[in-house]
Coordinates of C-alpha atoms in Angstrom, one line a residue:
M1 CA 0.0 0.0 0.0
S2 CA 1.3 3.4 -1.0
F3 CA 2.1 6.1 1.5
L4 CA -0.6 8.4 0.2
R5 CA -3.3 5.6 0.5
R6 CA -2.2 4.9 4.0
C7 CA -2.5 8.6 4.9
R8 CA -6.1 8.7 3.5
L9 CA -7.1 5.6 5.5
T10 CA -5.6 6.7 8.8
G11 CA -6.6 10.4 8.4
V12 CA -3.1 11.7 8.4
P13 CA -2.6 14.8 6.4
Q14 CA -1.3 14.2 3.0
S15 CA 1.1 17.1 3.0
L16 CA 3.3 17.8 6.0
P17 CA 5.0 21.1 6.8
R18 CA 8.3 21.3 5.1
A19 CA 11.2 21.6 7.4
P20 CA 13.3 24.7 6.8
R21 CA 16.4 24.0 4.7
L22 CA 19.5 24.4 6.7
P23 CA 22.0 27.1 5.5
W24 CA 24.7 24.5 4.8
I25 CA 22.2 22.5 2.6
R26 CA 21.4 25.7 0.6
N27 CA 25.1 26.4 0.2
F28 CA 25.7 22.8 -0.8
S29 CA 22.9 23.0 -3.4
A30 CA 24.2 26.2 -4.8
S31 CA 27.7 24.9 -5.0
R32 CA 26.7 21.7 -6.9
P33 CA 28.2 21.7 -10.3
G34 CA 25.8 22.7 -13.1
A35 CA 23.0 23.7 -10.7
A36 CA 23.2 27.5 -11.5
Q37 CA 23.7 26.7 -15.2
A38 CA 20.5 24.7 -15.2
Q39 CA 18.4 27.3 -13.4
Q40 CA 19.7 30.4 -15.3
P41 CA 18.3 29.5 -18.8
R42 CA 15.0 28.7 -17.2
S43 CA 14.7 32.0 -15.3
A44 CA 16.0 34.1 -18.3
A45 CA 13.4 32.5 -20.6
S46 CA 10.6 33.1 -18.1
L47 CA 11.7 36.7 -17.7
Q48 CA 11.6 37.2 -21.5
I49 CA 8.2 35.7 -21.6
R50 CA 7.0 38.0 -18.9
R51 CA 8.4 41.0 -20.7
G52 CA 6.7 39.9 -23.9
F53 CA 3.4 39.6 -22.1
L54 CA 3.9 43.1 -20.6
V55 CA 4.7 44.6 -24.0
L56 CA 1.7 43.0 -25.6
K57 CA -0.6 44.1 -22.7
W58 CA 0.5 47.7 -22.8
S59 CA 0.5 47.8 -26.6
A60 CA -3.1 46.5 -26.4
Y61 CA -4.0 49.3 -23.9
L62 CA -2.4 51.9 -26.1
V63 CA -4.2 50.7 -29.2
A64 CA -7.5 50.5 -27.4
S65 CA -7.2 53.9 -25.8
T66 CA -6.1 55.4 -29.1
A67 CA -9.1 53.8 -30.8
V68 CA -11.4 55.0 -28.1
G69 CA -10.0 58.5 -28.3
I70 CA -10.3 58.7 -32.1
L71 CA -13.9 57.4 -31.9
T72 CA -14.8 59.8 -29.1
T73 CA -13.3 62.7 -30.9
G74 CA -15.0 61.7 -34.1
A75 CA -18.3 61.4 -32.3
V76 CA -17.9 64.8 -30.7
I77 CA -17.0 66.4 -34.1
L78 CA -20.0 64.8 -35.8
A79 CA -22.3 65.8 -32.9
H80 CA -21.0 69.4 -33.1
D81 CA -21.4 69.4 -36.9
A82 CA -25.0 68.2 -36.6
L83 CA -25.8 71.0 -34.2
T84 CA -24.4 73.6 -36.7
Y85 CA -27.2 73.1 -39.2
S86 CA -29.9 75.6 -38.5
T87 CA -33.4 76.1 -39.8
K88 CA -33.8 79.6 -38.3
H89 CA -36.0 82.1 -40.1
V90 CA -35.6 85.8 -40.0
D91 CA -38.7 87.9 -40.4
R92 CA -39.4 91.5 -40.0
V93 CA -36.0 92.7 -39.1
P94 CA -36.2 96.3 -37.9
V95 CA -34.2 98.7 -40.0
N96 CA -34.0 102.5 -39.7
P97 CA -35.2 104.2 -42.9
L98 CA -32.1 106.4 -42.8
A99 CA -29.9 103.3 -43.1
L100 CA -31.6 102.4 -46.4
H101 CA -31.9 105.9 -47.7
P102 CA -29.2 108.0 -46.0
E103 CA -29.2 111.8 -46.1
T104 CA -26.7 113.6 -48.2
G105 CA -24.3 116.3 -47.1
G106 CA -20.7 117.2 -46.4
P107 CA -18.4 119.2 -48.7
K108 CA -19.1 116.8 -51.7
N109 CA -22.8 116.3 -51.0
L110 CA -22.4 112.5 -50.6
P111 CA -24.7 110.1 -48.7
I112 CA -23.8 110.1 -45.0
A113 CA -24.0 106.7 -43.3
S114 CA -24.9 108.1 -39.9
I115 CA -27.0 105.0 -39.2
L116 CA -25.9 101.6 -40.5
V117 CA -28.1 98.7 -41.7
G118 CA -27.6 96.6 -38.5
D119 CA -27.9 99.4 -35.9
E120 CA -31.4 98.5 -34.9
E121 CA -31.7 94.8 -35.5
D122 CA -31.7 94.0 -31.7
E123 CA -31.6 95.8 -28.4
E124 CA -27.8 95.5 -27.9
N125 CA -27.2 97.1 -31.3
K126 CA -29.6 99.9 -30.4
K127 CA -27.5 100.6 -27.3
L128 CA -24.2 100.5 -29.3
A129 CA -25.7 103.0 -31.8
T130 CA -25.7 105.6 -29.0
R131 CA -22.0 105.0 -28.1
P132 CA -19.1 107.1 -29.5
K133 CA -18.4 106.2 -33.2
L134 CA -15.0 104.6 -33.6
V135 CA -13.9 104.2 -37.2
I136 CA -10.8 102.1 -38.0
V137 CA -9.3 102.4 -41.5
G138 CA -7.4 99.2 -42.5
G139 CA -7.5 95.5 -41.7
G140 CA -3.9 94.7 -40.8
W141 CA -2.0 94.0 -37.6
G142 CA -2.7 97.3 -35.9
A143 CA -6.4 97.3 -36.6
M144 CA -6.8 93.7 -35.5
S145 CA -4.9 94.4 -32.3
I146 CA -7.4 97.2 -31.5
L147 CA -10.4 94.9 -32.1
K148 CA -9.0 92.2 -29.9
T149 CA -8.2 94.6 -27.1
L150 CA -11.5 96.7 -27.0
H151 CA -14.1 95.9 -24.5
P152 CA -17.5 95.0 -26.0
G153 CA -20.2 97.6 -25.6
D154 CA -17.9 100.6 -25.2
Y155 CA -17.9 101.9 -28.8
H156 CA -19.9 101.8 -32.0
V157 CA -17.1 100.2 -34.1
T158 CA -16.8 100.4 -37.9
V159 CA -13.9 98.9 -39.9
I160 CA -13.2 100.0 -43.4
A161 CA -10.9 97.9 -45.6
P162 CA -10.6 96.9 -49.2
D163 CA -10.4 93.2 -48.4
T164 CA -12.9 91.2 -46.3
F165 CA -10.1 89.3 -44.5
T166 CA -6.9 90.0 -42.6
W167 CA -3.8 87.9 -43.2
F168 CA -0.6 86.8 -41.5
T169 CA 2.1 88.7 -43.4
P170 CA 5.3 87.0 -42.1
L171 CA 4.4 83.8 -43.9
L172 CA 3.5 85.3 -47.3
P173 CA 6.9 84.1 -48.8
S174 CA 5.9 80.5 -47.7
A175 CA 2.5 80.9 -49.4
A176 CA 4.1 82.2 -52.6
V177 CA 5.7 78.8 -53.2
G178 CA 3.0 76.5 -51.8
T179 CA 4.7 75.6 -48.5
V180 CA 1.5 76.8 -46.8
Q181 CA -1.9 77.5 -48.4
V182 CA -3.2 81.1 -48.4
R183 CA -6.4 79.9 -46.6
S184 CA -4.1 79.1 -43.6
L185 CA -3.1 82.8 -43.4
I186 CA -6.4 84.6 -43.6
E187 CA -9.3 85.2 -41.2
P188 CA -12.5 87.0 -42.1
I189 CA -12.7 90.5 -40.5
R190 CA -16.4 90.1 -39.8
K191 CA -15.6 87.1 -37.5
I192 CA -13.1 89.2 -35.6
I193 CA -15.3 92.3 -35.2
A194 CA -18.2 90.1 -34.1
R195 CA -16.8 90.1 -30.6
V196 CA -17.4 93.8 -30.3
R197 CA -20.6 93.7 -32.5
G198 CA -18.9 95.9 -35.0
H199 CA -19.7 96.8 -38.6
F200 CA -17.6 96.3 -41.7
I201 CA -17.6 98.3 -45.0
T202 CA -15.7 97.0 -48.0
G203 CA -14.0 100.0 -49.5
K204 CA -11.1 102.4 -49.5
A205 CA -10.8 105.6 -47.5
V206 CA -9.9 108.4 -49.9
D207 CA -10.5 111.7 -48.2
C208 CA -11.6 113.3 -44.9
A209 CA -13.6 116.4 -44.0
L210 CA -11.8 117.3 -40.8
G211 CA -14.2 120.0 -39.8
E212 CA -17.3 117.9 -40.1
R213 CA -15.6 114.7 -39.0
L214 CA -16.7 112.8 -42.1
L215 CA -14.5 110.1 -43.7
E216 CA -15.0 109.7 -47.4
V217 CA -15.1 106.0 -48.5
E218 CA -15.0 104.7 -52.0
T219 CA -16.8 101.4 -52.7
T220 CA -16.8 99.2 -55.8
M221 CA -20.0 97.7 -57.2
P222 CA -20.1 94.3 -58.8
D223 CA -20.1 95.8 -62.3
G224 CA -16.9 97.8 -61.4
T225 CA -18.5 101.2 -60.9
K226 CA -17.3 103.4 -58.0
R227 CA -19.6 104.9 -55.4
S228 CA -18.6 107.1 -52.5
L229 CA -20.2 107.9 -49.1
Y230 CA -19.3 109.6 -45.9
V231 CA -18.8 107.7 -42.6
P232 CA -19.1 110.0 -39.6
Y233 CA -16.6 109.4 -36.7
D234 CA -15.9 110.6 -33.2
K235 CA -12.6 108.8 -33.1
L236 CA -10.7 107.8 -36.2
V237 CA -7.7 105.4 -36.3
I238 CA -5.7 105.3 -39.5
A239 CA -4.1 101.8 -39.8
C240 CA -4.1 101.3 -43.6
G241 CA -0.4 100.4 -43.9
S242 CA 1.9 101.5 -46.7
V243 CA 2.9 100.7 -50.3
S244 CA 6.2 99.7 -51.8
S245 CA 8.6 102.5 -52.5
T246 CA 9.6 102.9 -56.2
H247 CA 12.8 105.0 -55.6
G248 CA 12.2 106.5 -59.0
V249 CA 13.2 103.2 -60.8
P250 CA 11.4 102.8 -64.2
G251 CA 9.8 99.6 -65.2
L252 CA 8.4 98.4 -61.8
E253 CA 5.2 97.3 -63.6
N254 CA 7.4 94.3 -64.7
C255 CA 8.0 93.4 -61.0
F256 CA 6.1 91.4 -58.4
Q257 CA 5.5 92.7 -54.9
L258 CA 4.8 90.7 -51.7
K259 CA 2.5 92.6 -49.4
T260 CA -0.9 91.0 -49.9
I261 CA -2.5 87.6 -50.5
A262 CA -3.1 88.5 -54.1
D263 CA 0.6 89.2 -54.5
A264 CA 1.5 85.7 -53.1
Q265 CA -1.0 84.0 -55.5
A266 CA 0.4 85.9 -58.5
I267 CA 4.0 85.0 -57.6
R268 CA 3.1 81.3 -57.2
R269 CA 1.4 81.3 -60.6
R270 CA 4.4 82.9 -62.3
I271 CA 6.9 80.6 -60.7
L272 CA 5.0 77.5 -61.7
D273 CA 4.4 78.9 -65.2
N274 CA 8.1 79.4 -65.7
F275 CA 8.9 75.9 -64.7
E276 CA 6.2 74.5 -66.9
T277 CA 7.4 76.5 -69.9
A278 CA 11.0 75.6 -69.2
S279 CA 10.0 71.9 -69.3
L280 CA 8.7 72.1 -72.9
P281 CA 10.9 70.6 -75.7
T282 CA 10.2 73.7 -77.8
T283 CA 11.9 76.1 -75.3
T284 CA 15.4 77.1 -76.4
P285 CA 18.3 76.8 -73.9
E286 CA 18.6 80.6 -73.7
E287 CA 14.9 81.1 -73.0
R288 CA 15.0 78.3 -70.4
K289 CA 17.9 79.8 -68.6
R290 CA 16.1 83.2 -68.6
L291 CA 12.8 81.7 -67.3
L292 CA 14.6 80.0 -64.4
S293 CA 16.5 83.1 -63.4
F294 CA 14.9 84.6 -60.2
V295 CA 16.0 88.1 -59.1
V296 CA 15.0 89.6 -55.8
C297 CA 15.6 93.4 -55.4
G298 CA 16.1 94.1 -51.7
G299 CA 18.0 92.2 -49.0
G300 CA 15.6 92.8 -46.2
P301 CA 13.6 90.0 -44.4
T302 CA 11.0 89.7 -47.2
G303 CA 13.5 89.5 -50.0
V304 CA 15.7 87.0 -48.1
E305 CA 12.9 84.8 -47.1
T306 CA 11.4 84.7 -50.6
A307 CA 14.8 83.7 -52.1
A308 CA 15.1 81.0 -49.4
E309 CA 11.6 79.6 -50.1
I310 CA 12.3 79.5 -53.9
Y311 CA 15.5 77.6 -53.2
D312 CA 13.7 75.1 -51.0
L313 CA 11.0 74.6 -53.6
C314 CA 13.7 73.8 -56.2
Q315 CA 15.6 71.4 -53.9
E316 CA 12.6 69.5 -52.4
D317 CA 10.0 69.5 -55.2
I318 CA 11.2 70.7 -58.5
M319 CA 14.1 68.2 -58.2
N320 CA 11.6 65.3 -57.8
Y321 CA 8.7 66.2 -60.2
Y322 CA 10.3 68.2 -63.0
P323 CA 13.1 67.4 -65.4
K324 CA 16.5 67.5 -63.7
L325 CA 17.6 70.0 -66.3
C326 CA 15.2 72.6 -64.8
R327 CA 16.8 72.3 -61.4
E328 CA 20.3 72.6 -62.9
E329 CA 19.4 75.8 -64.8
V330 CA 17.9 77.6 -61.8
S331 CA 19.7 80.7 -60.6
I332 CA 18.6 82.9 -57.7
C333 CA 20.1 86.4 -57.2
I334 CA 19.6 89.0 -54.5
I335 CA 20.5 92.6 -55.3
Q336 CA 21.1 94.7 -52.2
S337 CA 22.1 98.4 -52.0
R338 CA 23.9 98.1 -48.7
D339 CA 27.1 96.2 -47.7
H340 CA 25.1 93.2 -46.3
I341 CA 21.7 91.6 -46.5
L342 CA 19.6 91.8 -43.3
N343 CA 21.5 95.0 -42.5
T344 CA 19.0 95.8 -39.7
Y345 CA 20.1 92.7 -37.8
T346 CA 23.3 92.1 -36.0
E347 CA 26.5 91.5 -37.9
H348 CA 26.6 87.8 -36.8
I349 CA 23.1 87.2 -38.3
S350 CA 24.0 88.9 -41.6
N351 CA 27.2 86.9 -41.9
Y352 CA 25.4 83.6 -41.2
A353 CA 22.7 84.3 -43.8
E354 CA 25.4 85.3 -46.4
E355 CA 27.4 82.1 -45.7
K356 CA 24.2 80.0 -45.9
F357 CA 23.3 81.5 -49.3
K358 CA 26.9 81.1 -50.6
R359 CA 26.7 77.3 -49.7
D360 CA 23.3 77.1 -51.5
D361 CA 24.7 78.9 -54.6
V362 CA 22.3 81.9 -54.2
K363 CA 24.1 84.8 -55.7
L364 CA 24.4 88.0 -53.6
I365 CA 25.1 91.4 -55.3
V366 CA 25.8 94.1 -52.6
N367 CA 26.5 97.8 -52.9
A368 CA 24.4 97.8 -56.1
R369 CA 21.4 99.8 -57.2
V370 CA 18.7 98.7 -59.7
K371 CA 18.7 101.1 -62.6
A372 CA 15.7 99.8 -64.5
V373 CA 13.5 96.7 -64.8
H374 CA 12.7 95.5 -68.3
P375 CA 10.3 92.6 -69.2
E376 CA 13.2 90.2 -69.7
K377 CA 16.1 91.7 -67.7
V378 CA 17.2 93.7 -64.7
V379 CA 19.7 96.5 -65.2
Y380 CA 21.8 97.6 -62.1
D381 CA 24.8 99.6 -61.3
E382 CA 27.7 98.2 -59.2
K383 CA 30.9 99.7 -57.9
D384 CA 34.0 97.8 -58.7
A385 CA 37.1 97.5 -56.5
G386 CA 38.4 100.9 -57.8
G387 CA 35.1 102.7 -57.1
T388 CA 34.1 102.9 -60.7
V389 CA 30.4 102.4 -61.4
V390 CA 29.8 99.6 -63.8
T391 CA 26.4 98.8 -65.4
H392 CA 25.3 95.1 -65.6
D393 CA 22.1 93.3 -66.6
I394 CA 20.6 90.0 -65.6
P395 CA 18.2 88.1 -68.0
T396 CA 15.3 87.0 -65.8
G397 CA 11.8 85.6 -65.9
F398 CA 10.9 86.7 -62.4
V399 CA 11.6 89.9 -60.4
L400 CA 10.5 90.6 -56.8
W401 CA 10.6 94.3 -55.7
S402 CA 11.0 94.6 -51.9
T403 CA 13.0 97.7 -51.2
G404 CA 11.2 99.8 -48.6
I405 CA 7.9 101.5 -48.1
A406 CA 6.1 104.7 -49.2
M407 CA 2.8 106.4 -48.3
N408 CA -0.5 104.8 -48.9
P409 CA -2.6 107.2 -51.1
F410 CA -5.0 107.9 -48.2
V411 CA -2.1 108.7 -45.9
E412 CA -0.7 111.0 -48.6
R413 CA -4.0 112.8 -48.8
M414 CA -4.2 113.2 -45.0
V415 CA -0.6 114.7 -44.9
A416 CA -1.7 117.2 -47.5
L417 CA -4.7 118.2 -45.5
L418 CA -2.9 118.6 -42.1
P419 CA -0.6 121.4 -41.1
N420 CA 3.0 120.8 -39.9
Q421 CA 3.1 117.4 -41.6
V422 CA 6.5 117.2 -43.3
H423 CA 7.5 113.6 -43.1
K424 CA 7.8 112.0 -46.6
K425 CA 6.8 108.4 -45.8
A426 CA 4.1 108.5 -43.1
I427 CA 1.8 110.6 -40.9
E428 CA 3.7 112.1 -38.0
V429 CA 2.2 111.4 -34.6
D430 CA 3.1 112.4 -31.1
A431 CA 4.1 110.0 -28.2
H432 CA 0.4 109.2 -27.7
L433 CA -0.1 108.2 -31.4
R434 CA -2.3 111.3 -32.0
V435 CA -2.1 112.8 -35.4
K436 CA -0.6 116.3 -35.1
G437 CA -3.1 118.9 -36.1
A438 CA -6.2 116.7 -36.1
P439 CA -8.1 116.2 -32.8
G440 CA -9.7 112.8 -32.4
I441 CA -7.5 111.1 -35.1
Y442 CA -4.8 108.5 -34.3
A443 CA -2.4 106.7 -36.7
I444 CA -0.6 103.4 -36.1
G445 CA 1.6 100.9 -38.0
D446 CA 3.3 101.7 -41.3
A447 CA 0.9 104.6 -41.8
S448 CA 2.5 106.5 -39.0
T449 CA 5.9 107.6 -37.6
I450 CA 6.5 109.0 -34.1
E451 CA 8.1 112.4 -34.0
T452 CA 11.8 112.6 -33.2
S453 CA 12.4 116.3 -33.4
L454 CA 13.0 118.0 -30.1
V455 CA 13.9 121.4 -31.6
R456 CA 10.3 122.2 -32.4
H457 CA 9.6 122.0 -28.7
V458 CA 12.5 124.1 -27.6
L459 CA 10.5 127.2 -26.7
D460 CA 7.7 125.3 -24.9
L461 CA 10.4 123.4 -22.9
A462 CA 12.2 126.5 -22.0
D463 CA 9.1 128.3 -20.8
Q464 CA 8.0 125.4 -18.7
C465 CA 11.4 124.7 -17.1
D466 CA 12.9 128.2 -16.7
V467 CA 11.6 128.6 -13.2
N468 CA 13.5 131.9 -12.4
H469 CA 12.7 133.4 -15.8
D470 CA 16.2 134.5 -16.4
G471 CA 16.2 133.2 -20.0
Q472 CA 18.7 130.4 -19.3
I473 CA 18.5 126.8 -18.1
D474 CA 20.7 125.8 -15.1
F475 CA 21.4 122.1 -14.3
N476 CA 18.5 121.7 -11.9
E477 CA 16.1 123.1 -14.5
W478 CA 17.8 120.8 -17.1
Q479 CA 17.0 117.8 -14.9
V480 CA 13.3 118.8 -15.0
M481 CA 13.5 119.3 -18.7
V482 CA 14.9 115.8 -19.3
T483 CA 11.8 114.4 -17.6
K484 CA 9.5 116.4 -19.8
I485 CA 11.5 115.4 -22.9
K486 CA 11.1 111.7 -22.0
Q487 CA 7.3 112.2 -21.8
K488 CA 7.1 114.1 -25.1
V489 CA 9.5 111.9 -27.1
P490 CA 10.1 108.5 -25.3
L491 CA 12.4 107.5 -28.2
A492 CA 14.9 110.0 -26.8
E493 CA 15.2 108.2 -23.5
A494 CA 18.1 106.0 -24.6
H495 CA 20.1 109.1 -25.4
L496 CA 19.5 110.9 -22.1
Q497 CA 21.3 108.5 -19.8
H498 CA 24.3 110.8 -18.8
I499 CA 22.6 114.1 -18.5
R500 CA 25.5 115.8 -16.6
E501 CA 27.9 115.0 -19.4
I502 CA 25.4 116.2 -22.0
F503 CA 24.8 119.4 -20.2
D504 CA 28.6 120.2 -19.8
A505 CA 29.3 119.3 -23.4
F506 CA 27.0 122.1 -24.7
D507 CA 27.8 124.7 -22.0
S508 CA 30.3 126.4 -24.3
D509 CA 30.9 129.4 -22.0
R510 CA 31.3 127.2 -18.8
D511 CA 28.8 129.3 -16.7
D512 CA 26.8 126.2 -15.7
R513 CA 23.8 127.5 -17.7
L514 CA 22.5 126.9 -21.2
G515 CA 21.3 129.8 -23.3
L516 CA 18.7 129.4 -26.0
N517 CA 21.3 128.8 -28.7
E518 CA 23.1 126.2 -26.6
L519 CA 19.9 124.5 -25.7
T520 CA 18.8 124.4 -29.3
A521 CA 22.1 122.8 -30.4
L522 CA 21.8 120.3 -27.6
L523 CA 18.3 119.3 -28.6
Q524 CA 19.2 119.1 -32.2
D525 CA 22.1 116.8 -31.5
I526 CA 19.9 114.4 -29.5
S527 CA 17.2 114.5 -32.3
S528 CA 19.8 113.5 -34.9
K529 CA 20.6 110.3 -32.9
I530 CA 17.0 109.1 -32.5
T531 CA 16.0 106.4 -34.9
T532 CA 12.4 105.9 -35.8
L533 CA 10.6 102.6 -35.1
P534 CA 10.8 100.0 -37.8
A535 CA 7.8 99.4 -40.1
T536 CA 7.1 95.9 -38.8
A537 CA 4.1 93.9 -37.8
Q538 CA 5.4 93.8 -34.2
V539 CA 5.3 97.6 -33.9
A540 CA 1.8 97.8 -35.4
A541 CA 0.5 95.1 -33.1
Q542 CA 1.9 96.8 -30.0
Q543 CA 0.5 100.2 -31.0
G544 CA -2.9 98.7 -31.7
K545 CA -3.0 97.1 -28.3
Y546 CA -2.0 100.4 -26.7
I547 CA -4.8 102.3 -28.5
G548 CA -7.3 99.6 -27.5
K549 CA -6.3 99.9 -23.8
K550 CA -6.4 103.7 -24.0
F551 CA -9.9 103.7 -25.4
N552 CA -11.1 101.2 -22.8
Y553 CA -9.8 103.4 -20.0
L554 CA -11.5 106.4 -21.6
A555 CA -14.8 104.7 -21.9
K556 CA -14.6 103.5 -18.3
H557 CA -13.9 107.0 -16.9
E558 CA -15.9 109.0 -19.4
Q559 CA -18.3 110.5 -16.9
T560 CA -15.5 111.5 -14.6
L561 CA -13.7 113.3 -17.4
L562 CA -16.8 115.1 -18.5
Q563 CA -17.6 116.2 -14.9
N564 CA -14.1 117.6 -14.4
Q565 CA -14.1 119.2 -17.9
I566 CA -10.8 117.4 -18.8
I567 CA -10.3 117.7 -22.6
D568 CA -6.7 116.4 -23.0
F569 CA -7.3 112.9 -21.7
D570 CA -4.1 111.5 -23.2
E571 CA -1.7 113.8 -21.4
A572 CA -3.7 113.8 -18.1
F573 CA -4.3 110.1 -17.5
F574 CA -2.5 107.8 -20.0
R575 CA 1.2 107.2 -20.4
P576 CA 2.9 107.7 -23.8
F577 CA 3.5 104.7 -26.1
R578 CA 6.7 102.8 -25.4
Y579 CA 7.8 100.1 -27.8
M580 CA 9.2 96.9 -26.5
H581 CA 11.4 95.0 -29.0
L582 CA 10.7 91.3 -28.7
G583 CA 13.2 90.2 -31.4
S584 CA 13.4 89.8 -35.2
L585 CA 13.2 86.5 -37.1
A586 CA 14.1 85.5 -40.6
Y587 CA 14.0 82.2 -42.5
V588 CA 17.0 81.4 -44.7
G589 CA 16.2 78.0 -46.1
N590 CA 15.8 75.1 -43.7
A591 CA 17.5 77.4 -41.2
A592 CA 16.5 80.5 -39.3
V593 CA 18.1 83.5 -37.6
F594 CA 16.9 85.2 -34.4
D595 CA 18.0 88.7 -33.4
F596 CA 16.9 89.8 -29.8
G597 CA 19.0 92.9 -29.6
S598 CA 21.5 92.1 -27.0
T599 CA 21.6 88.4 -28.0
S600 CA 21.3 86.7 -31.4
F601 CA 21.7 83.2 -32.7
A602 CA 21.3 81.2 -35.9
G603 CA 21.0 77.6 -36.6
G604 CA 19.6 74.8 -38.8
L605 CA 16.5 72.6 -38.4
I606 CA 16.1 73.2 -34.7
A607 CA 16.2 77.0 -35.3
M608 CA 13.7 76.5 -38.1
Y609 CA 11.3 74.6 -35.9
A610 CA 11.6 77.4 -33.3
W611 CA 10.9 79.9 -36.0
R612 CA 7.8 78.0 -37.0
S613 CA 6.7 77.7 -33.4
I614 CA 6.8 81.4 -32.8
Y615 CA 4.9 82.3 -36.0
W616 CA 2.4 79.5 -35.3
S617 CA 1.7 80.9 -31.9
E618 CA 1.3 84.5 -33.3
S619 CA -1.1 83.4 -36.1
V620 CA -4.4 85.2 -36.5
S621 CA -6.8 82.6 -34.9
A622 CA -7.1 79.1 -33.6
R623 CA -8.5 78.1 -37.0
T624 CA -5.5 79.3 -38.9
R625 CA -3.1 77.7 -36.4
A626 CA -4.7 74.3 -37.0
L627 CA -4.5 74.8 -40.8
L628 CA -0.9 75.9 -40.5
L629 CA 0.0 72.8 -38.6
F630 CA -1.7 70.6 -41.2
D631 CA 0.1 72.4 -44.0
W632 CA 3.5 71.8 -42.5
I633 CA 2.7 68.1 -42.0
I634 CA 1.4 67.7 -45.5
R635 CA 4.5 69.4 -46.9
G636 CA 6.7 67.0 -45.0
I637 CA 4.8 63.9 -46.2
W638 CA 3.6 64.7 -49.7
G639 CA 5.6 67.8 -50.6
R640 CA 4.3 71.2 -51.7
D641 CA 1.2 71.7 -53.8
L642 CA 2.5 72.2 -57.4
S643 CA -0.9 72.9 -59.0
R644 CA -1.4 76.2 -60.7
L645 CA -4.6 77.8 -59.4

């Protein structure tokens, strides 16, 4: 009888407690030859199996959670989409008769849009119709910054612009070659002004009746005819930007510019047309070489980025989808009138960009001036090593003109109407961005320039600071004057750090006093050192935000100001505008450069991704940010869109 059977019969437990193994037995077992070798493969195999099961388990979790997330997101999107379909009906919308048949008046006896079509469609609009009328001319960075800063309900806002959308200008070179689509850069203005329940008029501001506070707007009918009307205002903000400067060069009708969405679309069509024509077997070698010669006039950020984008297009897409001969025949040239491209950046940045273009075989012609632009060539003058001016020409099928800015026609008209406006490129404004000589009118962005002349204030400053009325300014009075100068012209602050040294330098007779002539010479010297703010989107955006905050403050304290009969609100309650430079960026072909004033750096792909990230975050809206992200992903996977639209 077996041991187990006897245990069952006698009731003895089948399993007895195991006696603990003595240490010497464990040591003996571990020391037996081959014992460790026999257990090691078994434990290693089981460990690998366990790891395999863990990998499979967590992979299954990941796949399942991803699937659930995708299904949930899809369900939410479909549900939201289903809720967007509406069957609302609009009946008997109240409209003021004056909105449909406005009265005529003003210097030119034009219709006056004192009441707009939507002013009485609901109770909130009726309340807004009684608020001060704020009219904004333009749809760029400055105007959009104002609209995003204003508090809803404070003003009756009307925006006047020739286009129904605003666009992200820094990425226009990318749109010109198909790296991103134009739809990813634009946002309808009506969607932006909806937050403040504003109104939009498609047209161009052409004139202004300052006395009656009437802005003349020219609109275009579907058949192309022009009609004009007056838009009344209590406050007018001029933010219509600028146009490209011609510098008196003939033949600019043969050039492309890059300031609008339409410009980017036209450039894209021309570039693709040139490559398509160059691919034809009937195109002669000379004609092919001319068609594939791209000339950029101007070495600023726009010109440099456009040249870089054309190079990227050739390297990444033309090389793959067009005959290789087309890529071999491509030549890209930048003509710059200064010693370096990107001359407003630091020397390190300029050198990096120049070396990058040299490696990419992009030709740089510096210290040269374009003399004329013909349909098939660019003529320019260049100084040789001996200083002699030599004339050259470049056969080309594409010319981009990007060499500075000039006055918008409406800005030019306003300068002609206003007294004491002597600037040649923009409307001159004071430190509070008020147009000089025009109460209630402000100007921002490329349309304006902040005054830098201190000499015109010399008499006012002397009267205010000459406490003892002796006709001279001592050092204590000079200290007070410095404070007032910083308030009037904040741009002078950087040149007023060592006021004692400045005072002593112009105290020619060493009597510790400045006479009127000495004071005039001092202020003139400081004025000559002040540089105006650059015509960039960054400046316009900060100025628009400043104006929006100022108007919010004014609306909040309107009753207090009226009760105290305070007319000059800007001087009494609000600080002057101060620009904070946040840095300059530029794309130079799968690389980017950053200039932050005191520091600067340049690099390859990592810097390029940083450049993209900054511009992505500064895009117009969440919708355009999503579209931009998709465009960059699509370019990376499938390349640029080479279709001609």
